[in-house]
Short mmCIF file of C-alpha atoms (C1' of nucleotides) in Angstrom, two decimals:
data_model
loop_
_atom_site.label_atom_id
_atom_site.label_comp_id
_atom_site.label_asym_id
_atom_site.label_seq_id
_atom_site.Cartn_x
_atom_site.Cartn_y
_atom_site.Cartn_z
CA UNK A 16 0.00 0.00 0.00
CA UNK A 17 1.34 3.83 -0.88
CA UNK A 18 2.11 4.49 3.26
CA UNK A 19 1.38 7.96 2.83
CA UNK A 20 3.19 10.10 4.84
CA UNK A 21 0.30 12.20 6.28
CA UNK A 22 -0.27 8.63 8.55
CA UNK A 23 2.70 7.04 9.77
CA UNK A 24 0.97 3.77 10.57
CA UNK A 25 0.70 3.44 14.30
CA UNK A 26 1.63 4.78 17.50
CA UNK A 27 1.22 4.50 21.19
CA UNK A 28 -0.54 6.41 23.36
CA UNK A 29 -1.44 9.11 20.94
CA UNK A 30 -3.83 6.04 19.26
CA UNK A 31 -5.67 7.23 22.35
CA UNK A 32 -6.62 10.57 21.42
CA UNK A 33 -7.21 9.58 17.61
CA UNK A 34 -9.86 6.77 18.96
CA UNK A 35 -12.05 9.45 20.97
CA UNK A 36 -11.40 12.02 18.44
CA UNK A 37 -13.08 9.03 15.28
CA UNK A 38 -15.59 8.57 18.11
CA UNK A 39 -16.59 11.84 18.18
CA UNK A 40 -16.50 12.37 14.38
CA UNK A 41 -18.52 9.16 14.11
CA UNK A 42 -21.16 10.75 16.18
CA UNK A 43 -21.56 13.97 14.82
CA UNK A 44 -21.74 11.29 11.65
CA UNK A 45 -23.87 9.10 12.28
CA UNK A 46 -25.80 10.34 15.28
CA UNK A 47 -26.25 8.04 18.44
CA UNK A 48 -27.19 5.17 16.22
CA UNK A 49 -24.47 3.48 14.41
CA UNK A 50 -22.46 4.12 17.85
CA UNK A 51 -20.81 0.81 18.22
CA UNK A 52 -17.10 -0.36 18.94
CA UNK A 53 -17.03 -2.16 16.07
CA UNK A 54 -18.03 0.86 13.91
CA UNK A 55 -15.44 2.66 15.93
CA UNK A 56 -12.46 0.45 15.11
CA UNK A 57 -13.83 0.09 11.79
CA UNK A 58 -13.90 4.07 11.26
CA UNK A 59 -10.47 4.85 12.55
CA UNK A 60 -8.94 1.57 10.35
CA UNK A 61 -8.11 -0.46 14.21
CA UNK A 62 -8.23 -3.94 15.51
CA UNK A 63 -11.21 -3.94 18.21
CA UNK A 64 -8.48 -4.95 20.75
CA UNK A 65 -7.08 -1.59 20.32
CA UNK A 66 -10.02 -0.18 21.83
CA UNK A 67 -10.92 -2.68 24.40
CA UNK A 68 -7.12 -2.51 25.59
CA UNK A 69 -8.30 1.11 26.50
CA UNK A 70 -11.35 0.72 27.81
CA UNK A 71 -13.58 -1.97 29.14
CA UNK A 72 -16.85 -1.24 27.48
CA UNK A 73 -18.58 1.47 24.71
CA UNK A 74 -19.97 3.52 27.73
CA UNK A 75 -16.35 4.14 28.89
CA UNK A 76 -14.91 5.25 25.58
CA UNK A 77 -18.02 7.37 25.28
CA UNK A 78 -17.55 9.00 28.61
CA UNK A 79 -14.07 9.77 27.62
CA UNK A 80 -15.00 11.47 23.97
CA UNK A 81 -17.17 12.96 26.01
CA UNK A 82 -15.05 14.63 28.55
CA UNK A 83 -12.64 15.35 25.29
CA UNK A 84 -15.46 17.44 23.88
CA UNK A 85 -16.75 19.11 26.84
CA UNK A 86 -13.43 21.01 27.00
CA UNK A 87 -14.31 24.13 28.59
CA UNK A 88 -17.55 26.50 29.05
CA UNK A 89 -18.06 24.93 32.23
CA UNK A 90 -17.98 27.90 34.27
CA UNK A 91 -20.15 30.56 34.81
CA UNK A 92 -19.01 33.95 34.23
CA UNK A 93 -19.32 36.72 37.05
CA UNK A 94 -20.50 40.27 35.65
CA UNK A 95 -22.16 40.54 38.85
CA UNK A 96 -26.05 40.33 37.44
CA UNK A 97 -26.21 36.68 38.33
CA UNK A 98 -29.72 36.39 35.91
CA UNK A 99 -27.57 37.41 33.31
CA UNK A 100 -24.55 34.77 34.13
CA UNK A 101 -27.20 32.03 34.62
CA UNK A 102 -29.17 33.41 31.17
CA UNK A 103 -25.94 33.18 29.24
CA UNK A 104 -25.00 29.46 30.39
CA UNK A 105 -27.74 28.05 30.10
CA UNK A 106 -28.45 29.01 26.81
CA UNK A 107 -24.58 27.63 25.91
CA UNK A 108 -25.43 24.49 27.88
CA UNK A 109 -28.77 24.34 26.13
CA UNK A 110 -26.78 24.86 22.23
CA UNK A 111 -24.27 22.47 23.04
CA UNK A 112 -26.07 19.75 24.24
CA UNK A 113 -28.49 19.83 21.10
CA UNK A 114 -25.68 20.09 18.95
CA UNK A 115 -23.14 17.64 17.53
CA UNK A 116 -20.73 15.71 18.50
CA UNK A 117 -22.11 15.79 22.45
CA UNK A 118 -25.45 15.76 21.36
CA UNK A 119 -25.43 12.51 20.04
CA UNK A 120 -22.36 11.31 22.28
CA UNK A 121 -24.31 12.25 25.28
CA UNK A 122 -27.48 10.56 24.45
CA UNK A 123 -25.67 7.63 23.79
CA UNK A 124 -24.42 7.69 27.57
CA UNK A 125 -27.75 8.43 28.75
CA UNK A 126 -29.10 5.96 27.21
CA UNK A 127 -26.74 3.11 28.16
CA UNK A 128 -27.15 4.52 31.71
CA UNK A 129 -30.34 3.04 31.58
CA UNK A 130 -29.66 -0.89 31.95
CA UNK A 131 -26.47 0.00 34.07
CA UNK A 132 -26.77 1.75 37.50
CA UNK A 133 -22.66 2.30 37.68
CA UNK A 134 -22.96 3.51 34.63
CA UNK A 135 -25.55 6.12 35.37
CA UNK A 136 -23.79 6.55 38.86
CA UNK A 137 -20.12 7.63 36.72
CA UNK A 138 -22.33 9.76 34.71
CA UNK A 139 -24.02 11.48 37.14
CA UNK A 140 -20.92 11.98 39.36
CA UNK A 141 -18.75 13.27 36.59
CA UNK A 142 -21.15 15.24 34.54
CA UNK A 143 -23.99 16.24 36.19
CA UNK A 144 -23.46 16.78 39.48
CA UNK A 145 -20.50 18.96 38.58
CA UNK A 146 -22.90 21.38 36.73
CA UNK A 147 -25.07 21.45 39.61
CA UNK A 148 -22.21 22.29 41.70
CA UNK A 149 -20.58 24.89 39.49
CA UNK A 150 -24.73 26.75 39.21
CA UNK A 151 -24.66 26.12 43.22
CA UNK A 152 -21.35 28.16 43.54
CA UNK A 153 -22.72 31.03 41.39
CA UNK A 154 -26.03 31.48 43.28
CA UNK A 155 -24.39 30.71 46.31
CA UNK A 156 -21.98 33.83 45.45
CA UNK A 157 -25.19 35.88 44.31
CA UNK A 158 -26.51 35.12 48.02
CA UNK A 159 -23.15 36.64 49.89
CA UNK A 160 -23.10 39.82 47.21
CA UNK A 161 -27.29 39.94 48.37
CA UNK A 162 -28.61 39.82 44.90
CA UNK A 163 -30.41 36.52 46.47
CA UNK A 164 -32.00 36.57 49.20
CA UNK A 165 -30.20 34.62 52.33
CA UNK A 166 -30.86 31.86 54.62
CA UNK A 167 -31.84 29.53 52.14
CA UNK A 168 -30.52 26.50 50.72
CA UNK A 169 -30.03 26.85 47.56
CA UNK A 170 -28.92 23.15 46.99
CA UNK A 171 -32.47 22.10 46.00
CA UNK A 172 -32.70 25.03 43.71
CA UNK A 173 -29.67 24.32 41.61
CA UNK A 174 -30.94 21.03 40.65
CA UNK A 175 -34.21 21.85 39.69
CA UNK A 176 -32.38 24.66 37.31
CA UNK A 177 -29.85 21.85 35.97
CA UNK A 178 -32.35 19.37 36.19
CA UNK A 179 -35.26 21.81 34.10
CA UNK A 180 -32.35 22.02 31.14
CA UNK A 181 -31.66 18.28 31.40
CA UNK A 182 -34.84 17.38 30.83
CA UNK A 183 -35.56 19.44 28.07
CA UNK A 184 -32.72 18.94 26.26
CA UNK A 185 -32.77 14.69 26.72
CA UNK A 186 -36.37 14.00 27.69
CA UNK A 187 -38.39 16.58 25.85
CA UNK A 188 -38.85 17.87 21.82
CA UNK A 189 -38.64 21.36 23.01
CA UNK A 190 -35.25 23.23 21.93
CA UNK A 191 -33.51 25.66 25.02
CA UNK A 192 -34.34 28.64 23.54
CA UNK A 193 -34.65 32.03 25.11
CA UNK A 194 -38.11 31.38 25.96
CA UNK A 195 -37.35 28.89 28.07
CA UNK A 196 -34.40 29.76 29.82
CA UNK A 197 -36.54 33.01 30.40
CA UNK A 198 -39.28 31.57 31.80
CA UNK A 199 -37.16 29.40 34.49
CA UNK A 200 -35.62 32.33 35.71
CA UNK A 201 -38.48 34.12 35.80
CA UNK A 202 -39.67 31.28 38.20
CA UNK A 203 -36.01 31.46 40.11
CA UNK A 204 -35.57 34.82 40.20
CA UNK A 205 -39.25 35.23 42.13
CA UNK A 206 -38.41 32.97 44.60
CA UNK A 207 -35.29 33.54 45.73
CA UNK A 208 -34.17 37.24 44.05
CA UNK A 209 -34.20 40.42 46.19
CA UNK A 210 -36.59 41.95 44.11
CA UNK A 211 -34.04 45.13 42.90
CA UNK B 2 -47.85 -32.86 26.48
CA UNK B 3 -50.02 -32.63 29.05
CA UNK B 4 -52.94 -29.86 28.07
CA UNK B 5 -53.08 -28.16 31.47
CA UNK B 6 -56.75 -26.90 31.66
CA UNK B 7 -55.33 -23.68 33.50
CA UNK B 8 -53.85 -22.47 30.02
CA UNK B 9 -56.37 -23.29 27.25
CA UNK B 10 -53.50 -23.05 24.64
CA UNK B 11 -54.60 -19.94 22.34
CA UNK B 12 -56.37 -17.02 21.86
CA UNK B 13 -57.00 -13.99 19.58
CA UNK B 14 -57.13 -10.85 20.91
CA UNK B 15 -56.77 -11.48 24.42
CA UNK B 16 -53.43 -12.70 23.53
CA UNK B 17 -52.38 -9.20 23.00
CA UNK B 18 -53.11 -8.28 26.91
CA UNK B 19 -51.45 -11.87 27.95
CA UNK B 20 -48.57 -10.02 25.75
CA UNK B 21 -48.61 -6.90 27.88
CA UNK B 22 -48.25 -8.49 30.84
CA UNK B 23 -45.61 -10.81 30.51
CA UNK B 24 -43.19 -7.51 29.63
CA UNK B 25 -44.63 -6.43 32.94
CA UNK B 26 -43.51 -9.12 34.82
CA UNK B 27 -40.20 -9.82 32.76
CA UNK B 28 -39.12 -6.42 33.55
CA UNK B 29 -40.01 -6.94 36.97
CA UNK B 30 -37.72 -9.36 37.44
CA UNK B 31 -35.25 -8.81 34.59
CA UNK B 32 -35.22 -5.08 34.91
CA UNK B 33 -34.43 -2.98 31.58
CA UNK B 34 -31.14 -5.06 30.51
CA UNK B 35 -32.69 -8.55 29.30
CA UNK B 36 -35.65 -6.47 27.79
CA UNK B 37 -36.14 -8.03 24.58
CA UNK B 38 -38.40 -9.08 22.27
CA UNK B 39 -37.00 -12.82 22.21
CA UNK B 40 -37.15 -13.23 25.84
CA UNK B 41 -40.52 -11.74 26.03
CA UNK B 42 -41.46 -14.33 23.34
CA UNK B 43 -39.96 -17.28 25.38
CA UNK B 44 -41.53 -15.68 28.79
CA UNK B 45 -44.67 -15.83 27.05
CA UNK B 46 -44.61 -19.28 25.70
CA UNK B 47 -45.65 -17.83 22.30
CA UNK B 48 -43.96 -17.26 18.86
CA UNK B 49 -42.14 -14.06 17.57
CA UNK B 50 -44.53 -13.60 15.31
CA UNK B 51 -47.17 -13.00 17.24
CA UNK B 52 -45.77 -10.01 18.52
CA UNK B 53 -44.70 -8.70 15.48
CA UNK B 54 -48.39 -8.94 15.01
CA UNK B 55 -48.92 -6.59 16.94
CA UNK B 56 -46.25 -4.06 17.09
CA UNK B 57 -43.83 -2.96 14.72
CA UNK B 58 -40.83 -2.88 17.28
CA UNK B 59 -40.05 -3.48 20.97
CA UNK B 60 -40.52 0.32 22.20
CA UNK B 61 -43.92 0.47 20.70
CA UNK B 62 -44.30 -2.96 22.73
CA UNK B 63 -42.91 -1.20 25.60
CA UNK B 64 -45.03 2.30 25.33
CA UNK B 65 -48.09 -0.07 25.30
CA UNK B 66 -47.46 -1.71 28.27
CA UNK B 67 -46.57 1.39 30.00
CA UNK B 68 -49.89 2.79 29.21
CA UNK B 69 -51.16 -0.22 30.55
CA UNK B 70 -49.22 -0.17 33.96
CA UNK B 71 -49.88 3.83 34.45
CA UNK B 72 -53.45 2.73 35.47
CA UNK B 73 -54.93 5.53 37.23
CA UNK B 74 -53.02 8.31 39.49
CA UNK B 75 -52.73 10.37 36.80
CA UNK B 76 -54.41 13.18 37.93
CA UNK B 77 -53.98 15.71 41.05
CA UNK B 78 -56.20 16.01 44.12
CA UNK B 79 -57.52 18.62 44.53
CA UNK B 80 -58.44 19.20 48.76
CA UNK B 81 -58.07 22.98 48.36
CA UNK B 82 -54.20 23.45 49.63
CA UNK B 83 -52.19 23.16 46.51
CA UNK B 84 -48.82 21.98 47.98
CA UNK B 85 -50.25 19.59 49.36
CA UNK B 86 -52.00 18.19 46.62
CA UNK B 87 -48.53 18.53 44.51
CA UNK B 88 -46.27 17.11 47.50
CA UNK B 89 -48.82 13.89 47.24
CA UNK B 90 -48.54 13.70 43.21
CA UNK B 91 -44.93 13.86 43.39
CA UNK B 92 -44.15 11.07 45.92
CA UNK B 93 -46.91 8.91 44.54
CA UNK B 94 -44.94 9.71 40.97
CA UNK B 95 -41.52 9.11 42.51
CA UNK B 96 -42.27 5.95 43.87
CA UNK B 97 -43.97 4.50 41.00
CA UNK B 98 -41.20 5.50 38.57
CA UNK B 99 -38.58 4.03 40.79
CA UNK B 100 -40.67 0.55 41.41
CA UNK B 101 -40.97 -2.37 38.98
CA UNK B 102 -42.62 -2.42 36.37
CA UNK B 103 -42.82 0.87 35.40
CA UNK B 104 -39.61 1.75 36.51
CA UNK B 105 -37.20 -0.57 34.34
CA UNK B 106 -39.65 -0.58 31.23
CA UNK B 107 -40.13 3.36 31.84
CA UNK B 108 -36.00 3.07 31.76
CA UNK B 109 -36.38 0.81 28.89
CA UNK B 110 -37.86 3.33 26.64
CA UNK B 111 -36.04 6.19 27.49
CA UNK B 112 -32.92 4.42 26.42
CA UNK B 113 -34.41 3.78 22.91
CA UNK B 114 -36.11 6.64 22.52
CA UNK B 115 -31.94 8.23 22.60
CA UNK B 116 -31.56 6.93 19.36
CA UNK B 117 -34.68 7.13 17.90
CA UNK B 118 -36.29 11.28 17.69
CA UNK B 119 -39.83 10.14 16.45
CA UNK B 120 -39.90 7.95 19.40
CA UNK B 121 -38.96 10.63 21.75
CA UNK B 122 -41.63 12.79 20.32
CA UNK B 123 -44.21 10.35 21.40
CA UNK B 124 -42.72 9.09 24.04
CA UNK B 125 -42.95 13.11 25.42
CA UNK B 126 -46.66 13.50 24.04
CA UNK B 127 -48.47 10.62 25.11
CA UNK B 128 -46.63 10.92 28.73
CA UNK B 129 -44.25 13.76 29.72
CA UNK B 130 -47.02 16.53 28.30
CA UNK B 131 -49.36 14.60 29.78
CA UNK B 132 -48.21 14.95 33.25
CA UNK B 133 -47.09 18.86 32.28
CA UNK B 134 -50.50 19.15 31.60
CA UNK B 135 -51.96 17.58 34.35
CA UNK B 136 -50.26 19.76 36.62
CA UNK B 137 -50.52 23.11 34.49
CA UNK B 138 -54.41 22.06 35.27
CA UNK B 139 -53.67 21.74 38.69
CA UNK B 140 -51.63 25.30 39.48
CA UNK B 141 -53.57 26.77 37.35
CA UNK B 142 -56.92 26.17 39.90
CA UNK B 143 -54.47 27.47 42.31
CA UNK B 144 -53.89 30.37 40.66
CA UNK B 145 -58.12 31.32 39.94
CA UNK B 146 -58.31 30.53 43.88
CA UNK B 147 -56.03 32.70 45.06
CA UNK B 148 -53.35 30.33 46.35
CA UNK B 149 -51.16 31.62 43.68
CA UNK B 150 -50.51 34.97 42.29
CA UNK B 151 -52.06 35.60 39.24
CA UNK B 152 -50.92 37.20 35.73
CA UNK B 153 -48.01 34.83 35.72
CA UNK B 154 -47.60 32.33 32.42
CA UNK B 155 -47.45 29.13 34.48
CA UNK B 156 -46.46 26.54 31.85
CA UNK B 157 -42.98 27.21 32.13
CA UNK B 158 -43.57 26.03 36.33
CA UNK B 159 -45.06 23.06 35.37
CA UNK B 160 -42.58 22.23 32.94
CA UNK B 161 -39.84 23.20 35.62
CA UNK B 162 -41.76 20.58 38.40
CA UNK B 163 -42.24 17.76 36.61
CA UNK B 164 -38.46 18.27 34.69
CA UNK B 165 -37.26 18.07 38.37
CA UNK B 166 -39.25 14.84 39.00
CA UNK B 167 -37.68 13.18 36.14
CA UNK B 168 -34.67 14.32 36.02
CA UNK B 169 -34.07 12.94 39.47
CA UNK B 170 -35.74 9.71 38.63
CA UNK B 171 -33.86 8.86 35.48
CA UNK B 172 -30.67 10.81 35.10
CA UNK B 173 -29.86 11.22 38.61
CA UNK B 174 -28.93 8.93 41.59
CA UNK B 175 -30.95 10.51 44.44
CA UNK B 176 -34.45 9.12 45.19
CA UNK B 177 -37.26 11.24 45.06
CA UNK B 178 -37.59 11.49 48.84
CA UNK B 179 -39.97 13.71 51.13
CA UNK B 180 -36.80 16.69 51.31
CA UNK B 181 -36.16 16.33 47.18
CA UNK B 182 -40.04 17.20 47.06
CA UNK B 183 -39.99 19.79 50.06
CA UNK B 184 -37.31 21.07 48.85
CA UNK B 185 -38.92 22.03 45.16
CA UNK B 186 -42.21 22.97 46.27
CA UNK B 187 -40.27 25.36 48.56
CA UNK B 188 -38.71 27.01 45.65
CA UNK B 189 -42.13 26.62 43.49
CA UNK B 190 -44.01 28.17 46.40
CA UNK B 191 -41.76 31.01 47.48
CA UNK B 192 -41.80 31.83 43.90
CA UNK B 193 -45.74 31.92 43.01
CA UNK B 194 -47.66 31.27 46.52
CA UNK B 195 -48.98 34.45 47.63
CA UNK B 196 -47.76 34.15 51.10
CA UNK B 197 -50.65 32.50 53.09
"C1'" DT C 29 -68.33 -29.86 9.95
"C1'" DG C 30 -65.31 -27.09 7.10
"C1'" DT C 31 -62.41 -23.15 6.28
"C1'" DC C 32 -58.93 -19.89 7.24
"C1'" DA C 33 -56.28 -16.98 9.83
"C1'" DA C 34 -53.68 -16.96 13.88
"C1'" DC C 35 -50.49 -19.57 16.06
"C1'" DG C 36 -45.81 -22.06 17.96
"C1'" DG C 37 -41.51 -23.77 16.33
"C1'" DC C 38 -37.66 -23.47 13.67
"C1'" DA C 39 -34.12 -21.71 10.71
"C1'" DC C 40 -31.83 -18.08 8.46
"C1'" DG C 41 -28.77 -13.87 7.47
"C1'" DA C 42 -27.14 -9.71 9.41
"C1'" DC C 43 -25.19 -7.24 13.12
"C1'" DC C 44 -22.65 -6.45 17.56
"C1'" DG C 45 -20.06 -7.65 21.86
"C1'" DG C 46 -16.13 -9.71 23.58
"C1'" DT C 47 -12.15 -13.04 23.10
"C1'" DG C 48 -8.39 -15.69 21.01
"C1'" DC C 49 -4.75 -16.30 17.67
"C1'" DC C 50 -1.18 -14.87 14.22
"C1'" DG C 51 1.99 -12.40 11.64
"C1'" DT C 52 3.71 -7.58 11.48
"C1'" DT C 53 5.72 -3.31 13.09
"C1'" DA C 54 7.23 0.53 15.91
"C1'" DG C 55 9.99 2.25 19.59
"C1'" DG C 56 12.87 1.82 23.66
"C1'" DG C 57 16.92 -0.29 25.60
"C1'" DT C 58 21.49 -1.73 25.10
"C1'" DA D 19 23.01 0.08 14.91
"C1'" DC D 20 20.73 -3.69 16.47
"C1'" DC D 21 17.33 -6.49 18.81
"C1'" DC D 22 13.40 -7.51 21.65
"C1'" DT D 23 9.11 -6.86 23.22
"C1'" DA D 24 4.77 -5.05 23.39
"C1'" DA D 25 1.40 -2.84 20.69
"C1'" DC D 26 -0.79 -3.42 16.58
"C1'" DG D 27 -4.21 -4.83 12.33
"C1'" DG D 28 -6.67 -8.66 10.57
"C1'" DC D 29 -9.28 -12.55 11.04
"C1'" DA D 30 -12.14 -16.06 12.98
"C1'" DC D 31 -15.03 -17.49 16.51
"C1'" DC D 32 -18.97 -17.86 19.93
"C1'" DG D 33 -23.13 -16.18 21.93
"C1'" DG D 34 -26.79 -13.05 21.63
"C1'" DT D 35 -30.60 -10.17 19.34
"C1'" DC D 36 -33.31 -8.48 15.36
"C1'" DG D 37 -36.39 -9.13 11.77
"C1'" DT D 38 -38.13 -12.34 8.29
"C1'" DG D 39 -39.62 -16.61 6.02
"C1'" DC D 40 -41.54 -21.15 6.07
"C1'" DC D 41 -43.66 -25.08 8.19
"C1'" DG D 42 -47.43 -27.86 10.18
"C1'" DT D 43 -50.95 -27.20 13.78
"C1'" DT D 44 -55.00 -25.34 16.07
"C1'" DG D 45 -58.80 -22.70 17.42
"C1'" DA D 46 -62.74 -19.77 16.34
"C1'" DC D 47 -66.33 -18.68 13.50
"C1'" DA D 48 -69.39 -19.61 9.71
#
DNA sequence: TGTCAACGGCACGACCGGTGCCGTTAGGGT
DNA sequence: ACCCTAACGGCACCGGTCGTGCCGTTGACA
């Protein structure tokens, strides 16, 4: 075969990061189904053992292309109009997760969650209780700076913001758009803002 | 073989709710992984055919006998004190989703409805915006009562409440426990009660 | 009693998961 | 510069499911 010189042939570890970067491309390909290992190795021209010498199962690679996606845009921003900060986020949250390659990638986790209570446990843990925690810190600020009111734990309420965008974006037909990341604060901002 | 008079061999149409039920129980025992149109076939003593009879795939299998294990308790109270009428719903809700059947085969179609959009569309129509609804009914009384404050689009709430429910149910860990409930209808209530 | 559609059983091809084997190759150690 | 070893690509295999086709049987209704 002409061993053109744009792929010298193999490598070690740096396989690694051309496996989650095919799994990503495969998604944003092929959407959730057609998400296999075997479609995987077949797409970035590897033996399956490649793969499972990385990782033990699909939902591990996937986790992994999905952290590699996910790079940053985790944290809010601070302008000091928390409404705004939350407003902004959640409408970046909302556009990436709709959007290709973690659309698809993290459906495919979801939905694998589903027969596998580790599985959802990882997930949860390493995706989506770190949102929640990052929206907690930012209200949690808003509370000491008194744009919230205090003495109240806000815990609770950073799920159900998290949770509202999770469930439209996975569960629902109904795109994050403006409208409804107004209306949610609308509903936050009357319970817990200091009216100003 | 002995023609046990306790299963008279075949039937027509009552076949189909024999059908339904054996999912039910399968996935009682079985839980969401081992789901499968085979093993409901050899559960049910009965052909593959037969069930491709009567439903094109396994999730419209599953959506059926969902419908069919979502009896009743579909609909709020409604004793005049509106948080308590919604703390009931949502703990009755909770439990049921987190309790065989409906929990693994309500699992069970989540996880194809990832790779599937027109199933996710229905899937969200004949249940999710039927529960939205069902409570949009219910806060809406509220509101024409005087529990709530009025001139406030309420949709968006109900959305928010039962997002939280589900979220919690299927893409988190945590149970949907007295303080997850508490906790939301404190942030529901401090937002749209009208003090009372 | 006869007819016909529904039925249970079986087999098939296609696909995927996960494992084993085999000959090749790249990269580190000497 | 060489060699040695581990990583590699390719292939075959087994077990499982999906969806379909074909068979002979059976039950319900005319």
């Amino acid at each position: 075969m002409t061993d053109s010189p744009a792929t010298p042939r193999r490598r070690g570890a740096a396989r690694t990061e051309e496996l989650l970067q095919a799994t990503l491309d495969l998604a944003a390909e092929a959407g959730y189904a057609g998400l296999s290992i075997e479609a995987v190795s077949r797409r970035a021209g590897v033996g399956k053992h490649t793969i499972y010498r990385r990782w033990p199962s699909m939902p591990a690679l996937l986790l992994d292309a999905l952290n590699r996606a996910w790079t940053s845009d985790l944290d809010y921003r601070d302008t000091g109009d928390v409404r705004a900060d939350l407003r902004e986020q959640f409408l970046r949250s909302g556009l990436a997760l709709s959007s290709p390659p973690i659309g698809p990638v993290y459906r495919a986790v979801i939905a694998e969650a589903q027969a596998d209570s580790a599985l959802r446990a990882t997930v949860h843990e390493r995706f989506l209780a770190t949102v929640e925690q990052s929206t907690l810190d930012r209200i949690t600020r808003a509370q000491r700076t008194g744009e919230l009111v205090a003495e109240v734990n806000l815990e609770f309420a950073a799920e159900v913001l998290c949770g509202a965008l999770y469930y439209r974006s996975l569960l629902s037909t109904r795109p994050i758009d403006e409208d409804a990341v107004d209306g949610l604060l609308d509903m936050f901002m009357a319970a817990y803002g200091t009216g100003g």
